[in-house]
GROMACS .gro file of C-alpha atoms in nm:
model
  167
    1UNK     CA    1  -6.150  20.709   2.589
    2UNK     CA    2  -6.070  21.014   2.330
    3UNK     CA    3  -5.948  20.748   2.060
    4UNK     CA    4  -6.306  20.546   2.115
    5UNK     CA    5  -6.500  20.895   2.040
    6UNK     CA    6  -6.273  20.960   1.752
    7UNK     CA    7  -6.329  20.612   1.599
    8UNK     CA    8  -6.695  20.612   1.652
    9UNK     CA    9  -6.707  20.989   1.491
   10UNK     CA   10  -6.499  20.815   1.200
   11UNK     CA   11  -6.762  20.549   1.152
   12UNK     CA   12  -7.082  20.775   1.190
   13UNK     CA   13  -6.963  20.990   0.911
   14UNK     CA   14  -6.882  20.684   0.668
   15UNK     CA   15  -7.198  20.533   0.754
   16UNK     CA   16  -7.391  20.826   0.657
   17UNK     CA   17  -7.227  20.912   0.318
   18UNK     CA   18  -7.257  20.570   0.262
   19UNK     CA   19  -7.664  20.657   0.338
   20UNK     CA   20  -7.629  20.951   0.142
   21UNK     CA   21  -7.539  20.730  -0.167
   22UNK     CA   22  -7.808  20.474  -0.138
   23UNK     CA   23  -8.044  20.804  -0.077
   24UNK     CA   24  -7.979  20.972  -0.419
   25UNK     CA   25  -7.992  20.599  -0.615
   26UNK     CA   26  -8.335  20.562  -0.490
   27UNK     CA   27  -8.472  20.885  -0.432
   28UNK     CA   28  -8.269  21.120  -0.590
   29UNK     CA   29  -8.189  21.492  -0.484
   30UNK     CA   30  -8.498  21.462  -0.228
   31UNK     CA   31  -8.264  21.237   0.018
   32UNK     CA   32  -8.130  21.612   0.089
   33UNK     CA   33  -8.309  21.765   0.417
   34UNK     CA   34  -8.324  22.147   0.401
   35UNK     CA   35  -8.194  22.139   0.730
   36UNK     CA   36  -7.884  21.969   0.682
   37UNK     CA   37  -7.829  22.039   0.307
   38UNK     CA   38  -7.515  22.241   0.365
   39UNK     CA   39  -7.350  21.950   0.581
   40UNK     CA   40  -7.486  21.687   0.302
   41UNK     CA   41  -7.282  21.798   0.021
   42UNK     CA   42  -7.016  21.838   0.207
   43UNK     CA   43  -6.976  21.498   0.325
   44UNK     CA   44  -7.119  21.379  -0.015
   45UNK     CA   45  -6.807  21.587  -0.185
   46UNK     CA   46  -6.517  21.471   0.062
   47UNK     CA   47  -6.638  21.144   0.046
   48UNK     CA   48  -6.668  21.125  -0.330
   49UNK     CA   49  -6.279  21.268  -0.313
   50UNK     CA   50  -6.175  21.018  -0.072
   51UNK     CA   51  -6.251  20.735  -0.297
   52UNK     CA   52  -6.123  20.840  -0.577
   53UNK     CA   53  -5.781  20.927  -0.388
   54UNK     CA   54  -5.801  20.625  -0.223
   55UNK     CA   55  -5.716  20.433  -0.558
   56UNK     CA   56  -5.415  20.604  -0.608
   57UNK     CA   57  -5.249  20.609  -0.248
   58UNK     CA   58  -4.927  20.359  -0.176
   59UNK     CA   59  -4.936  20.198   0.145
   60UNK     CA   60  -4.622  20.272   0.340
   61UNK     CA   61  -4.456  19.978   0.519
   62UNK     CA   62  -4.307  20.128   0.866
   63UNK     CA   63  -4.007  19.900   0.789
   64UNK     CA   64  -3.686  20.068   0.924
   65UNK     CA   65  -3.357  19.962   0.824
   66UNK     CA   66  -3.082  19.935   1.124
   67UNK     CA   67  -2.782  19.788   0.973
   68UNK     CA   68  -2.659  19.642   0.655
   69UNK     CA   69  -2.356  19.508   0.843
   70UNK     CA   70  -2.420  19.131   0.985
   71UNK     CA   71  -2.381  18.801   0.835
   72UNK     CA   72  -2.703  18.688   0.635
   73UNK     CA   73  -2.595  18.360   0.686
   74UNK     CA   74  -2.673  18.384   1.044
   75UNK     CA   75  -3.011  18.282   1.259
   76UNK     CA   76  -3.231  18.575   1.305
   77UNK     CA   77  -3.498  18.663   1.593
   78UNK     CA   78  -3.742  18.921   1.636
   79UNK     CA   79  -3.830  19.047   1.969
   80UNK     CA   80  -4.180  19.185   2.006
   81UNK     CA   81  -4.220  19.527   2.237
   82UNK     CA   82  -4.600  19.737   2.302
   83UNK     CA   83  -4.492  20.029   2.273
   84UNK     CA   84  -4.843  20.195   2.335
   85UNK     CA   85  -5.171  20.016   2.496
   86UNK     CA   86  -5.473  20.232   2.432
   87UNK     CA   87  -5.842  20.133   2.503
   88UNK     CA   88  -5.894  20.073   2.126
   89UNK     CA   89  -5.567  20.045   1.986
   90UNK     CA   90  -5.205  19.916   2.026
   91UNK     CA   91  -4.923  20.023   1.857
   92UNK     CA   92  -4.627  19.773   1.867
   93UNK     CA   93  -4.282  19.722   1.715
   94UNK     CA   94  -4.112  19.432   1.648
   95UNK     CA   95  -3.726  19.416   1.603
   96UNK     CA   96  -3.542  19.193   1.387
   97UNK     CA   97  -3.192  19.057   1.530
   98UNK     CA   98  -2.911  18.865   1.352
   99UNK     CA   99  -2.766  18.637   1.619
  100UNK     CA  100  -2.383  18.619   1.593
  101UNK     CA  101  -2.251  18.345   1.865
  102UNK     CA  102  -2.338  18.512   2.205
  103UNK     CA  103  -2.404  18.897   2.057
  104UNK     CA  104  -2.785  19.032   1.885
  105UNK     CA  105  -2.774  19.232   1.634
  106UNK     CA  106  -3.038  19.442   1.483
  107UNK     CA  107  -3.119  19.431   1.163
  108UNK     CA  108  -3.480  19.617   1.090
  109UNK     CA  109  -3.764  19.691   1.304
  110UNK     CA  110  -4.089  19.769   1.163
  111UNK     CA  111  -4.417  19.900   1.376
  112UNK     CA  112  -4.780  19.946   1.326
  113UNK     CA  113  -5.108  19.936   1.489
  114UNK     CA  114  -5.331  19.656   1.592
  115UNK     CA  115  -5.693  19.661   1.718
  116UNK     CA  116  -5.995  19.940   1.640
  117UNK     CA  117  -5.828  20.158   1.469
  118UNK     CA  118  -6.063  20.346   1.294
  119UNK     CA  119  -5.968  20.724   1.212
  120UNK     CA  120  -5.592  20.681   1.273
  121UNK     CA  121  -5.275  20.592   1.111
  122UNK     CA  122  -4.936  20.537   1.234
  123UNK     CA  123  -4.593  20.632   1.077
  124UNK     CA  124  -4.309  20.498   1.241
  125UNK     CA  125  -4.014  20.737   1.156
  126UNK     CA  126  -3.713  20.580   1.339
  127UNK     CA  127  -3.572  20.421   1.613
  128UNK     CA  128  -3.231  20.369   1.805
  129UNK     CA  129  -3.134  20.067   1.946
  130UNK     CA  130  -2.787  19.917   2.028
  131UNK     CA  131  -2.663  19.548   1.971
  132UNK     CA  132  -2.654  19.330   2.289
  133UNK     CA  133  -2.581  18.987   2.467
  134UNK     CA  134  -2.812  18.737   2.498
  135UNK     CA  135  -2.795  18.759   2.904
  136UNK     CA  136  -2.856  19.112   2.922
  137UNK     CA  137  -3.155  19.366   2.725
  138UNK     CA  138  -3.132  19.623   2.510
  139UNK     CA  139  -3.287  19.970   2.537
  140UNK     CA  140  -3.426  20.152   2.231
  141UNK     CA  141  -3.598  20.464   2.167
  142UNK     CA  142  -3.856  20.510   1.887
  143UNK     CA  143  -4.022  20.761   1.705
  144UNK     CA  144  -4.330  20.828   1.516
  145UNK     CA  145  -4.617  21.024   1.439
  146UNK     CA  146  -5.009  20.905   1.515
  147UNK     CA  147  -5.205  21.074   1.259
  148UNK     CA  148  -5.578  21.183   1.402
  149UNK     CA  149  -5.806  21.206   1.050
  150UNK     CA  150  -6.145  21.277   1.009
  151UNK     CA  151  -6.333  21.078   0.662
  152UNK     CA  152  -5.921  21.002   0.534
  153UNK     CA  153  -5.784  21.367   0.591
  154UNK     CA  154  -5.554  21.440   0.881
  155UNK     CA  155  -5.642  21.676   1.103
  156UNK     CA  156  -5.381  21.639   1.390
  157UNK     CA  157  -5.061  21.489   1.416
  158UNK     CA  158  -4.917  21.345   1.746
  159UNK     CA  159  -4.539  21.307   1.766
  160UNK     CA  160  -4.452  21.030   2.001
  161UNK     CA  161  -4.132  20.874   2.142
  162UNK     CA  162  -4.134  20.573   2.304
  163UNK     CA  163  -3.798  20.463   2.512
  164UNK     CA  164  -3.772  20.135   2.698
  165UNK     CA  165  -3.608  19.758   2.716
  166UNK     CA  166  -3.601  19.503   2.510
  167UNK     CA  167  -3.579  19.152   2.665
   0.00000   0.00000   0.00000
């Protein structure tokens, strides 16, 4: 229920700069209520920033590497896993495994979030997992960091860990 709030928080501020900028196009500096001047600029000024950051920021992949050492000849498979289910948002990992006659092994894994996921971003920093038969599962244990921000700035990071089976 906290990550709803958050995302709806996320949106009411971007709608109203967004009303703020339509405001001073038609009306000018009058859009500004004496009231809530103060908190006006403000949002007017970190929103400007954003956008003009926004530009120049390089989206980062959450694409970990495992191991260099398999045959690229080989079939591969990637094995899906949830690693979080929130009211709004998911955040899942997939793993990518090189199948060598009966044994899996991994390759890269890569995570990332799916659903309403307004106000947050997700940095997957690593993960453990070890190879396995195709009869049996393998466990893993990842890590990352779900960043809380507020109009693009973070304003709380979460570690997480995640440990479980893959099947």
């Amino acid at each position: 229920m906290i990550h709803l709030l958050w995302s709806i928080i996320n949106l009411i501020i971007v709608f109203y700069f967004l009303y703020l900028i339509v405001g001073i196009i038609r009306k000018g500096k009058r859009i500004f209520n004496p009231k809530f001047k103060v908190v006006s600029i403000f949002v007017m000024v970190i929103g400007i920033v954003q956008v003009i950051s926004a530009a120049n920021s390089e989206e980062k992949t959450n694409r970990i590497t495992i191991s260099n050492n398999y045959n690229k000849k080989n079939f591969s498979e990637v094995e899906k896993v949830t690693l979080e289910n929130n009211l709004t948002f998911d955040i899942n990992m997939h793993v990518k495994y090189s199948i060598e006659q009966t044994e899996l092994i991994p390759i890269e894994s890569n995570s990332f979030l799916t659903g309403f996921v307004s106000g947050y971003e997700w940095e997957f920093t690593s993960i453990e997992t070890n190879s396995y038969k195709q009869s049996k599962k393998a466990e893993f244990t990842a890590n990352g960091v779900l960043k809380w921000n507020l109009f693009g700035n973070t304003i709380y990071n979460e570690s997480k860990t995640f440990s479980g089976i893959i099947k």
